[in-house]
């Protein structure tokens, strides 16, 4: 069913955008606003702004913006009604349930519930069931303490085909949806437990909701690790295991440690490295990085030091550069994984390895150097060619220069040579983002004529709207007529939206509500940006500026109308061969142009 508009308004008015955004993005107070690192694009200095007063967010870096609903939709991949319901639920506002069984939001909620019930089932089994004796012994042997087992809600999925099925049925949980969440499998018409005789690691999202599970085989079953299949809640390449438990420590410590496996993660937490997260047997992805970077300035990789581990680090280098995330590589002795290392050498030793972590670029250059003979000119050339594309992708020019000097020292060649190789790399295939960016820019760049024709009028139009947003009570009929004459289409639409509100009810513009009505992204972005931004220039005499600008728009329009009419008449006179009319018309045209 459709949620009534007054409900939506009520929910939006009662929700606190600062509080909701804070659950995902650490925010700091800055003047009247709150700022943080944008979760929607790569950045190091915060340009993501949330205003308490207007209940909107806007990123000056990438232009993402909107109200509390828009934020949840983007952040959690929700539809509009889902976002509204999610917030309503937190506020305890009752919305009649969506009776359509296919309703997505309903299904998600029920799948979360199924996962939660399953987590409790597995966990209780591990703690108390006699059948879980082997699992308990196994975890003890691996060195896990009871507290960590409780903290991470580790469990045991019993052997047998339908223990969980029966439990879920008893609790009134839909088996269809449990199957969709990846807990069960279905053959013909029957449901079976997907995970059997396995140690179970529930995987939580940042809000502590169970999105999936990883199951470690106790016997020799294959696969050794069985993860939940891809589901509406679980996407393997996006999930950061341990994020919920690590997020506070990560923002306190200023860096996050990233490991590959479940036991590595658990053991690091057990030894006090609470800022540790894990990828789930997959390589690090851009989605992982984007989830992490709101919480931390730096990422330390802590992988096995075998060849595969090193290759994984180098493979992720470009991604770190493109996302502009600082990364360091923790090197541990070969043949040990972090879990072994902790149990053999302890936390103090681990801390030392972590403190010695090298920036990922240095790690890369070192491994390149050990691979090539940089004494020969062939070796030098290969070194330059292989490193240049990476150096070219460093976003900060000062940092780039540090590496240009380093390479010049390693190869004993002039920094100018290094620089020109890097410049060349920037323009070729590898620096694709650069090339594409350039092409985009060319495609979107208006011609000089367009700029000259539009610049002044757009500026006047923008000023009118800015004043209207800041001082809505100044609205009058001439503003209305001026907006009708706007040349710039999206400004005209923005103006109509604002005026629509002013004509309807109040002398107040609820921007958070207005953006839901704006269908054009450009309109939305413009409105958000200028509601957040403070334009000092209009503060002095808003009333007078508004009058002047409106007059300007109206005069220009009249002028344009008149001249185009004259031109038309002129052409007709020329066609008729009416030389007298032609002369007078062209004189008045020219005098108008000069005026
Ligand atoms: Zn942004």
XYZ file of C-alpha atoms and ligand atoms in Angstrom:
596
model
C 0.000 0.000 0.000
C 1.008 3.562 -0.574
C 2.184 5.466 2.466
C 0.032 8.597 2.899
C 1.867 11.864 2.288
C 1.051 13.303 5.725
C 2.665 10.228 7.312
C 5.750 10.748 5.193
C 5.897 14.393 6.237
C 5.434 13.455 9.867
C 8.251 10.904 9.721
C 10.610 13.291 7.969
C 9.901 16.032 10.468
C 10.478 13.805 13.458
C 13.601 12.047 12.179
C 16.971 13.518 13.100
C 19.223 13.401 10.072
C 22.387 14.100 12.063
C 21.747 11.136 14.299
C 20.929 8.775 11.446
C 23.871 9.781 9.257
C 26.170 9.437 12.302
C 25.470 5.738 12.400
C 27.312 5.402 9.113
C 29.585 8.421 8.881
C 31.487 9.895 11.823
C 30.456 13.564 11.930
C 32.067 16.571 13.521
C 30.353 19.810 14.413
C 31.508 22.693 12.276
C 29.728 25.985 12.768
C 26.026 25.448 12.265
C 26.646 22.246 10.304
C 28.141 18.819 10.805
C 30.825 17.587 8.451
C 32.408 14.239 7.674
C 34.123 12.131 5.011
C 31.700 11.515 2.175
C 30.603 7.870 1.931
C 29.760 8.305 -1.741
C 33.069 9.396 -3.261
C 36.818 9.229 -2.592
C 38.063 12.030 -0.382
C 40.382 12.796 2.481
C 39.175 16.162 3.662
C 35.544 16.258 4.631
C 33.180 17.991 2.237
C 30.126 16.022 3.269
C 27.842 18.430 5.120
C 24.751 17.731 7.193
C 22.582 20.531 8.511
C 20.590 20.039 11.622
C 18.462 23.083 11.019
C 17.430 22.196 7.466
C 17.580 18.415 7.886
C 19.469 17.840 4.657
C 22.910 16.649 3.586
C 25.043 17.830 0.709
C 28.534 16.870 -0.457
C 30.516 19.730 -1.947
C 32.849 17.134 -3.469
C 30.507 14.941 -5.485
C 27.179 16.748 -5.291
C 25.366 13.913 -3.527
C 22.616 15.305 -1.372
C 19.093 15.029 -0.104
C 17.055 14.466 3.008
C 17.099 11.663 5.526
C 15.231 9.342 3.136
C 17.607 10.009 0.267
C 20.543 9.236 2.549
C 19.213 5.836 3.594
C 18.237 5.002 0.019
C 21.777 5.664 -1.202
C 23.559 4.164 1.755
C 21.495 1.002 2.123
C 20.258 0.607 -1.424
C 16.652 1.009 -0.398
C 13.621 2.119 -2.343
C 11.822 5.259 -1.173
C 9.041 3.413 0.711
C 11.616 1.129 2.314
C 13.568 4.128 3.570
C 10.399 5.719 4.933
C 9.420 2.518 6.726
C 12.888 1.995 8.162
C 12.863 5.416 9.752
C 9.253 5.115 10.872
C 10.142 1.944 12.680
C 12.946 3.598 14.634
C 10.699 6.452 15.607
C 7.960 4.086 16.663
C 5.574 5.574 14.122
C 2.985 3.101 13.017
C 2.567 2.577 9.311
C -0.060 0.055 8.260
C 1.922 -2.990 7.150
C 2.565 -3.574 3.528
C 0.243 -6.413 2.704
C 1.704 -7.217 -0.644
C 3.695 -10.392 0.057
C 6.197 -9.277 -2.565
C 6.960 -6.054 -0.734
C 10.710 -5.772 -0.719
C 11.094 -4.018 2.599
C 8.938 -6.535 4.354
C 10.973 -9.355 2.916
C 14.256 -7.818 3.970
C 13.022 -7.326 7.511
C 11.827 -10.909 7.685
C 15.094 -12.220 6.288
C 17.022 -10.288 8.917
C 14.742 -11.837 11.488
C 15.326 -15.344 10.102
C 19.085 -14.794 10.232
C 18.880 -13.506 13.772
C 16.854 -16.487 14.939
C 19.319 -18.829 13.204
C 22.262 -17.075 14.871
C 20.719 -17.624 18.300
C 19.989 -21.237 17.437
C 23.586 -21.939 16.355
C 25.058 -20.065 19.308
C 22.930 -21.838 21.918
C 23.780 -25.130 20.289
C 27.473 -24.461 20.591
C 27.211 -23.430 24.221
C 24.959 -26.191 25.497
C 24.202 -29.012 23.076
C 25.931 -32.339 23.786
C 26.203 -32.800 20.010
C 28.441 -29.734 19.852
C 31.209 -31.305 21.929
C 33.487 -31.688 18.899
C 32.951 -28.096 17.921
C 33.748 -26.883 21.434
C 36.919 -28.954 21.507
C 37.901 -27.674 18.078
C 37.493 -24.011 19.057
C 39.386 -24.558 22.283
C 42.214 -26.176 20.363
C 42.294 -23.173 18.030
C 42.761 -21.015 21.096
C 39.421 -19.202 21.276
C 38.369 -17.954 24.703
C 34.718 -18.186 25.865
C 34.334 -14.377 25.935
C 35.314 -13.995 22.295
C 32.929 -16.813 21.335
C 30.159 -14.851 23.046
C 31.178 -11.488 21.597
C 31.164 -12.770 18.051
C 28.157 -15.034 18.649
C 30.031 -17.986 17.178
C 27.838 -21.064 16.908
C 27.483 -24.611 15.771
C 25.216 -25.931 13.026
C 24.344 -29.501 13.991
C 24.722 -32.403 11.622
C 21.433 -33.670 10.204
C 19.244 -32.401 7.454
C 16.548 -30.327 9.095
C 17.403 -29.209 12.632
C 17.244 -25.559 11.702
C 14.181 -26.108 9.519
C 12.275 -27.454 12.545
C 13.487 -24.671 14.797
C 12.450 -21.967 12.316
C 9.030 -23.577 11.824
C 8.542 -23.591 15.573
C 9.321 -19.900 15.720
C 6.889 -19.155 12.893
C 9.610 -18.029 10.501
C 8.905 -18.327 6.777
C 10.959 -21.127 5.236
C 10.720 -19.540 1.794
C 12.376 -16.388 3.071
C 14.909 -18.360 5.121
C 15.881 -20.050 1.895
C 16.141 -16.675 0.199
C 18.397 -15.505 3.021
C 20.647 -18.505 2.340
C 19.956 -20.475 5.518
C 18.162 -23.343 3.827
C 18.257 -25.066 0.499
C 15.288 -26.446 -1.332
C 14.930 -29.647 -3.286
C 11.614 -30.407 -4.932
C 9.263 -29.060 -2.331
C 11.336 -29.764 0.749
C 13.643 -27.492 2.692
C 16.981 -28.598 4.142
C 19.599 -26.997 6.382
C 22.335 -25.500 4.231
C 24.930 -25.539 6.992
C 25.546 -28.858 8.730
C 28.199 -29.939 11.205
C 29.998 -26.612 10.900
C 31.291 -23.942 13.227
C 29.226 -20.866 12.388
C 30.432 -17.270 12.188
C 27.545 -14.817 11.901
C 28.382 -11.818 9.736
C 26.954 -8.502 10.876
C 26.607 -5.228 9.025
C 27.659 -1.954 10.686
C 24.292 -1.791 12.398
C 24.715 -5.215 13.966
C 22.147 -6.932 11.766
C 23.013 -10.455 10.636
C 23.477 -10.409 6.862
C 24.936 -13.898 6.432
C 27.125 -16.655 7.822
C 30.436 -18.348 7.264
C 30.610 -22.009 8.216
C 33.880 -23.857 8.906
C 33.728 -27.599 8.297
C 34.584 -29.723 11.336
C 35.393 -32.854 9.431
C 36.974 -33.202 6.023
C 33.943 -31.915 4.165
C 34.452 -29.656 1.216
C 34.447 -26.771 1.038
C 36.389 -26.030 4.178
C 34.577 -22.700 4.426
C 31.018 -22.360 3.241
C 29.643 -18.820 3.064
C 26.049 -17.716 2.671
C 25.152 -17.431 -1.003
C 24.514 -14.018 -2.502
C 21.164 -12.795 -1.229
C 19.341 -9.485 -0.956
C 21.188 -9.063 2.366
C 24.565 -10.553 1.545
C 27.050 -9.650 -1.175
C 30.351 -11.295 -0.534
C 32.538 -8.709 -2.224
C 30.944 -5.937 -0.187
C 30.767 -7.349 3.313
C 33.445 -6.349 5.769
C 33.503 -8.976 8.494
C 33.894 -7.569 11.975
C 33.070 -3.986 10.981
C 30.458 -3.607 13.692
C 32.848 -4.799 16.389
C 35.788 -2.815 14.963
C 34.274 0.514 14.054
C 34.811 2.378 17.307
C 38.363 1.135 17.771
C 39.143 1.935 14.135
C 38.146 5.551 14.402
C 39.926 5.862 17.753
C 43.188 4.279 16.545
C 43.093 6.122 13.221
C 43.693 2.947 11.233
C 42.074 -0.350 10.530
C 43.851 -3.695 10.195
C 42.512 -5.864 7.441
C 43.025 -9.631 7.451
C 41.807 -12.440 5.239
C 40.253 -15.077 7.450
C 37.749 -15.622 10.219
C 40.268 -17.017 12.679
C 42.810 -14.278 11.957
C 40.155 -11.717 12.773
C 38.887 -13.417 15.920
C 42.397 -13.959 17.234
C 43.422 -10.347 16.662
C 40.363 -9.167 18.574
C 41.100 -11.646 21.337
C 44.602 -10.214 21.662
C 43.274 -6.676 21.898
C 43.590 -5.522 18.296
C 39.950 -4.472 18.178
C 40.418 -2.345 15.064
C 40.630 -5.453 12.860
C 38.250 -6.407 10.056
C 38.345 -9.165 7.440
C 37.432 -9.732 3.835
C 35.740 -13.060 3.396
C 38.166 -15.038 1.320
C 37.871 -12.549 -1.523
C 40.334 -9.961 -2.669
C 39.848 -6.471 -1.349
C 37.256 -4.603 -3.433
C 36.364 -0.969 -3.962
C 33.175 -1.606 -1.998
C 35.213 -2.786 0.985
C 37.339 0.341 0.830
C 34.367 2.650 0.603
C 32.741 0.999 3.592
C 35.933 1.338 5.592
C 37.092 4.780 4.797
C 34.432 6.650 6.687
C 35.829 5.140 9.863
C 39.519 5.401 9.350
C 42.273 7.444 7.782
C 44.517 4.520 6.990
C 44.214 0.850 6.162
C 46.894 -1.657 7.128
C 46.860 -4.925 5.254
C 47.868 -7.912 7.356
C 47.953 -10.809 4.950
C 49.981 -14.029 4.901
C 53.483 -13.292 3.717
C 53.471 -15.945 1.037
C 53.568 -15.065 -2.660
C 49.777 -15.042 -2.892
C 49.511 -12.596 0.000
C 52.056 -10.266 -1.584
C 50.368 -10.472 -4.957
C 47.063 -9.594 -3.299
C 48.609 -6.461 -1.823
C 50.058 -5.312 -5.134
C 46.807 -6.044 -6.893
C 44.990 -3.714 -4.538
C 47.521 -0.884 -4.927
C 45.791 0.855 -7.803
C 42.483 0.694 -5.976
C 43.951 2.400 -2.923
C 45.386 5.114 -5.137
C 42.176 5.678 -7.017
C 40.119 5.807 -3.846
C 42.777 8.042 -2.337
C 43.091 5.891 0.783
C 46.433 5.645 2.548
C 47.524 2.076 3.027
C 50.376 0.338 4.773
C 51.539 -3.244 4.542
C 52.302 -5.217 7.684
C 54.962 -7.804 6.895
C 55.102 -10.891 9.064
C 57.600 -13.764 8.830
C 56.956 -16.147 5.952
C 55.138 -19.376 6.709
C 52.972 -17.882 9.452
C 49.512 -16.415 9.272
C 48.466 -13.703 11.734
C 46.579 -16.234 13.850
C 49.647 -18.523 14.272
C 51.889 -15.561 14.830
C 49.819 -14.224 17.724
C 49.637 -17.564 19.463
C 53.361 -18.228 19.007
C 54.831 -14.781 19.560
C 52.129 -12.813 21.351
C 50.661 -9.334 21.159
C 53.863 -7.404 21.853
C 55.624 -8.920 18.884
C 52.571 -8.313 16.692
C 52.518 -4.671 17.754
C 56.098 -4.347 16.554
C 55.279 -5.760 13.155
C 52.373 -3.352 12.923
C 54.537 -0.393 13.885
C 57.007 -1.300 11.163
C 54.327 -1.346 8.481
C 55.499 0.298 5.255
C 53.436 2.513 2.963
C 52.024 0.321 0.242
C 53.834 2.270 -2.493
C 57.211 1.608 -0.851
C 56.298 -2.033 -0.526
C 55.510 -2.128 -4.222
C 58.714 -0.338 -5.264
C 60.792 -2.658 -3.076
C 59.279 -5.752 -4.579
C 59.804 -4.318 -8.041
C 63.431 -3.627 -7.225
C 64.032 -7.151 -5.986
C 62.476 -8.501 -9.180
C 64.521 -6.397 -11.624
C 68.212 -5.735 -12.016
C 68.222 -1.957 -11.792
C 71.958 -1.778 -12.511
C 71.338 -2.500 -16.187
C 69.655 -0.011 -18.459
C 67.022 -2.588 -19.413
C 66.231 -3.061 -15.750
C 65.956 0.691 -15.242
C 63.574 1.058 -18.149
C 61.372 -1.809 -16.942
C 61.333 -0.368 -13.427
C 60.261 3.012 -14.774
C 57.638 1.563 -17.053
C 56.107 -0.645 -14.393
C 56.059 1.938 -11.658
C 55.076 5.020 -13.653
C 51.360 4.225 -14.028
C 51.017 3.797 -10.273
C 52.912 6.965 -9.442
C 50.812 8.803 -12.011
C 47.720 7.744 -10.080
C 48.794 9.272 -6.767
C 46.269 12.031 -6.257
C 48.335 14.387 -4.143
C 51.075 16.075 -6.224
C 53.352 16.584 -3.220
C 53.200 12.893 -2.442
C 53.769 12.085 -6.094
C 56.910 14.143 -5.991
C 58.277 12.199 -3.009
C 58.087 9.024 -5.083
C 59.573 10.661 -8.144
C 62.618 11.495 -6.025
C 62.730 8.011 -4.521
C 62.716 6.390 -7.951
C 65.292 8.805 -9.220
C 67.534 7.772 -6.302
C 66.987 4.061 -6.796
C 67.726 4.198 -10.519
C 70.400 6.914 -10.402
C 68.673 8.944 -13.074
C 67.417 12.517 -13.060
C 63.995 13.249 -11.583
C 63.100 15.010 -14.854
C 63.378 11.688 -16.700
C 61.153 9.994 -14.118
C 58.655 12.811 -14.337
C 58.384 12.671 -18.110
C 57.799 8.910 -18.028
C 55.028 9.483 -15.497
C 53.502 12.213 -17.607
C 53.478 9.864 -20.564
C 51.872 7.152 -18.436
C 49.144 9.550 -17.445
C 48.115 10.031 -21.031
C 48.036 6.406 -22.031
C 45.720 3.504 -21.455
C 46.585 2.712 -17.853
C 45.722 6.121 -16.545
C 42.316 5.491 -18.021
C 40.458 7.452 -15.426
C 42.528 10.468 -16.396
C 41.900 10.049 -20.079
C 38.235 9.410 -19.619
C 37.862 12.317 -17.309
C 39.368 14.542 -19.961
C 37.029 13.204 -22.602
C 34.052 13.708 -20.315
C 35.107 17.220 -19.702
C 35.362 17.909 -23.413
C 31.984 16.360 -24.027
C 30.286 18.421 -21.360
C 32.043 21.654 -22.012
C 29.736 24.208 -23.605
C 31.076 26.353 -26.412
C 32.380 29.808 -25.619
C 29.333 31.392 -27.185
C 27.024 29.412 -25.000
C 28.922 30.490 -21.935
C 28.838 34.148 -22.849
C 25.160 34.042 -23.692
C 24.147 32.202 -20.570
C 26.586 33.390 -17.978
C 25.003 36.654 -16.993
C 21.414 35.557 -17.135
C 22.135 32.348 -15.213
C 23.907 34.336 -12.546
C 20.987 36.713 -12.157
C 18.574 33.809 -12.046
C 20.651 32.021 -9.429
C 20.755 35.125 -7.276
C 16.978 35.392 -7.355
C 16.599 31.810 -6.205
C 19.262 32.099 -3.514
C 17.477 35.087 -2.020
C 14.180 33.268 -2.202
C 15.658 30.312 -0.302
C 17.194 32.479 2.389
C 14.443 35.091 2.666
C 11.212 33.439 1.489
C 9.099 36.279 2.883
C 10.455 38.568 0.163
C 8.475 36.635 -2.446
C 6.075 38.714 -4.587
C 4.384 38.690 -7.973
C 7.271 40.149 -9.882
C 9.466 37.298 -8.647
C 6.868 34.945 -10.019
C 6.903 36.622 -13.448
C 10.698 36.734 -13.457
C 11.001 33.014 -12.777
C 8.645 32.364 -15.681
C 11.116 34.183 -17.909
C 14.209 32.250 -16.756
C 16.492 31.139 -19.573
C 18.147 28.283 -17.740
C 15.823 25.320 -17.723
C 16.850 23.688 -14.469
C 16.835 27.001 -12.606
C 13.369 27.628 -13.938
C 12.221 24.282 -12.618
C 13.879 24.892 -9.255
C 12.196 28.283 -9.117
C 8.796 26.827 -9.901
C 9.188 24.261 -7.132
C 10.114 26.880 -4.572
C 7.329 29.202 -5.660
C 4.879 26.306 -5.608
C 5.583 25.908 -1.891
C 5.381 29.638 -1.192
C 2.085 30.020 -3.020
C 0.560 26.998 -1.368
C 1.097 27.405 2.277
C 3.686 29.129 4.270
C 6.389 31.706 4.057
C 8.781 28.929 4.966
C 10.548 26.529 2.621
C 11.033 23.019 3.953
C 13.939 22.073 1.766
C 14.032 18.515 3.138
C 10.521 17.997 1.878
C 11.003 19.946 -1.338
C 13.799 17.711 -2.617
C 11.478 14.728 -2.718
C 9.364 16.644 -5.217
C 12.285 17.537 -7.486
C 12.621 14.919 -10.186
C 15.554 16.370 -12.029
C 18.895 15.656 -10.341
C 20.366 18.942 -11.408
C 17.463 20.792 -9.800
C 17.771 18.779 -6.617
C 21.515 19.259 -6.389
C 21.288 22.976 -6.974
C 18.641 23.433 -4.288
C 20.577 21.378 -1.755
C 23.872 23.039 -2.438
C 22.535 26.527 -2.052
C 20.539 25.689 1.035
C 23.710 24.513 2.750
C 26.020 27.162 1.385
C 26.170 30.594 2.941
C 26.330 33.333 0.350
C 27.536 36.482 2.065
C 26.935 38.609 -1.041
C 23.179 38.545 -0.698
C 23.085 39.326 3.002
C 23.511 43.076 2.820
C 20.387 44.174 0.989
C 18.483 41.114 -0.112
C 15.314 43.035 -0.903
C 17.031 45.488 -3.194
C 19.147 42.827 -4.915
C 16.045 40.752 -5.513
C 14.216 43.694 -7.068
C 17.175 44.562 -9.281
C 17.612 41.014 -10.474
C 13.926 40.559 -11.230
C 13.872 43.802 -13.145
C 16.916 42.681 -15.083
C 15.359 39.378 -16.047
C 12.118 41.025 -17.080
C 13.803 43.783 -19.089
C 16.061 41.332 -20.835
C 13.091 39.203 -21.757
C 11.169 42.153 -23.084
C 14.218 43.234 -25.031
C 14.681 39.801 -26.498
C 11.047 39.587 -27.481
C 11.131 42.986 -29.135
C 14.347 42.406 -31.005
C 13.279 39.042 -32.281
C 10.026 40.544 -33.476
C 11.970 43.311 -35.225
C 14.240 40.761 -36.861
C 11.230 38.899 -38.133
C 9.685 42.026 -39.585
C 13.035 42.969 -41.046
C 13.286 39.672 -42.868
C 9.774 40.079 -44.211
C 10.485 43.598 -45.457
C 13.620 42.387 -47.175
C 11.652 39.626 -48.858
C 8.985 42.046 -50.039
C 11.635 44.419 -51.304
C 10.134 47.170 -49.109
C 13.267 49.235 -48.780
C 11.701 51.996 -46.671
C 10.369 49.716 -43.972
C 13.605 47.779 -44.132
C 15.585 50.922 -43.387
C 13.452 52.105 -40.443
C 13.283 48.635 -38.998
C 17.016 48.133 -39.165
C 17.606 51.516 -37.601
C 15.351 50.765 -34.667
C 16.918 47.323 -34.357
C 20.397 48.798 -34.191
C 19.403 51.498 -31.739
C 17.845 48.859 -29.504
C 20.992 46.815 -29.636
C 23.069 49.819 -28.703
C 20.836 50.824 -25.822
Zn 30.797 13.131 -1.926
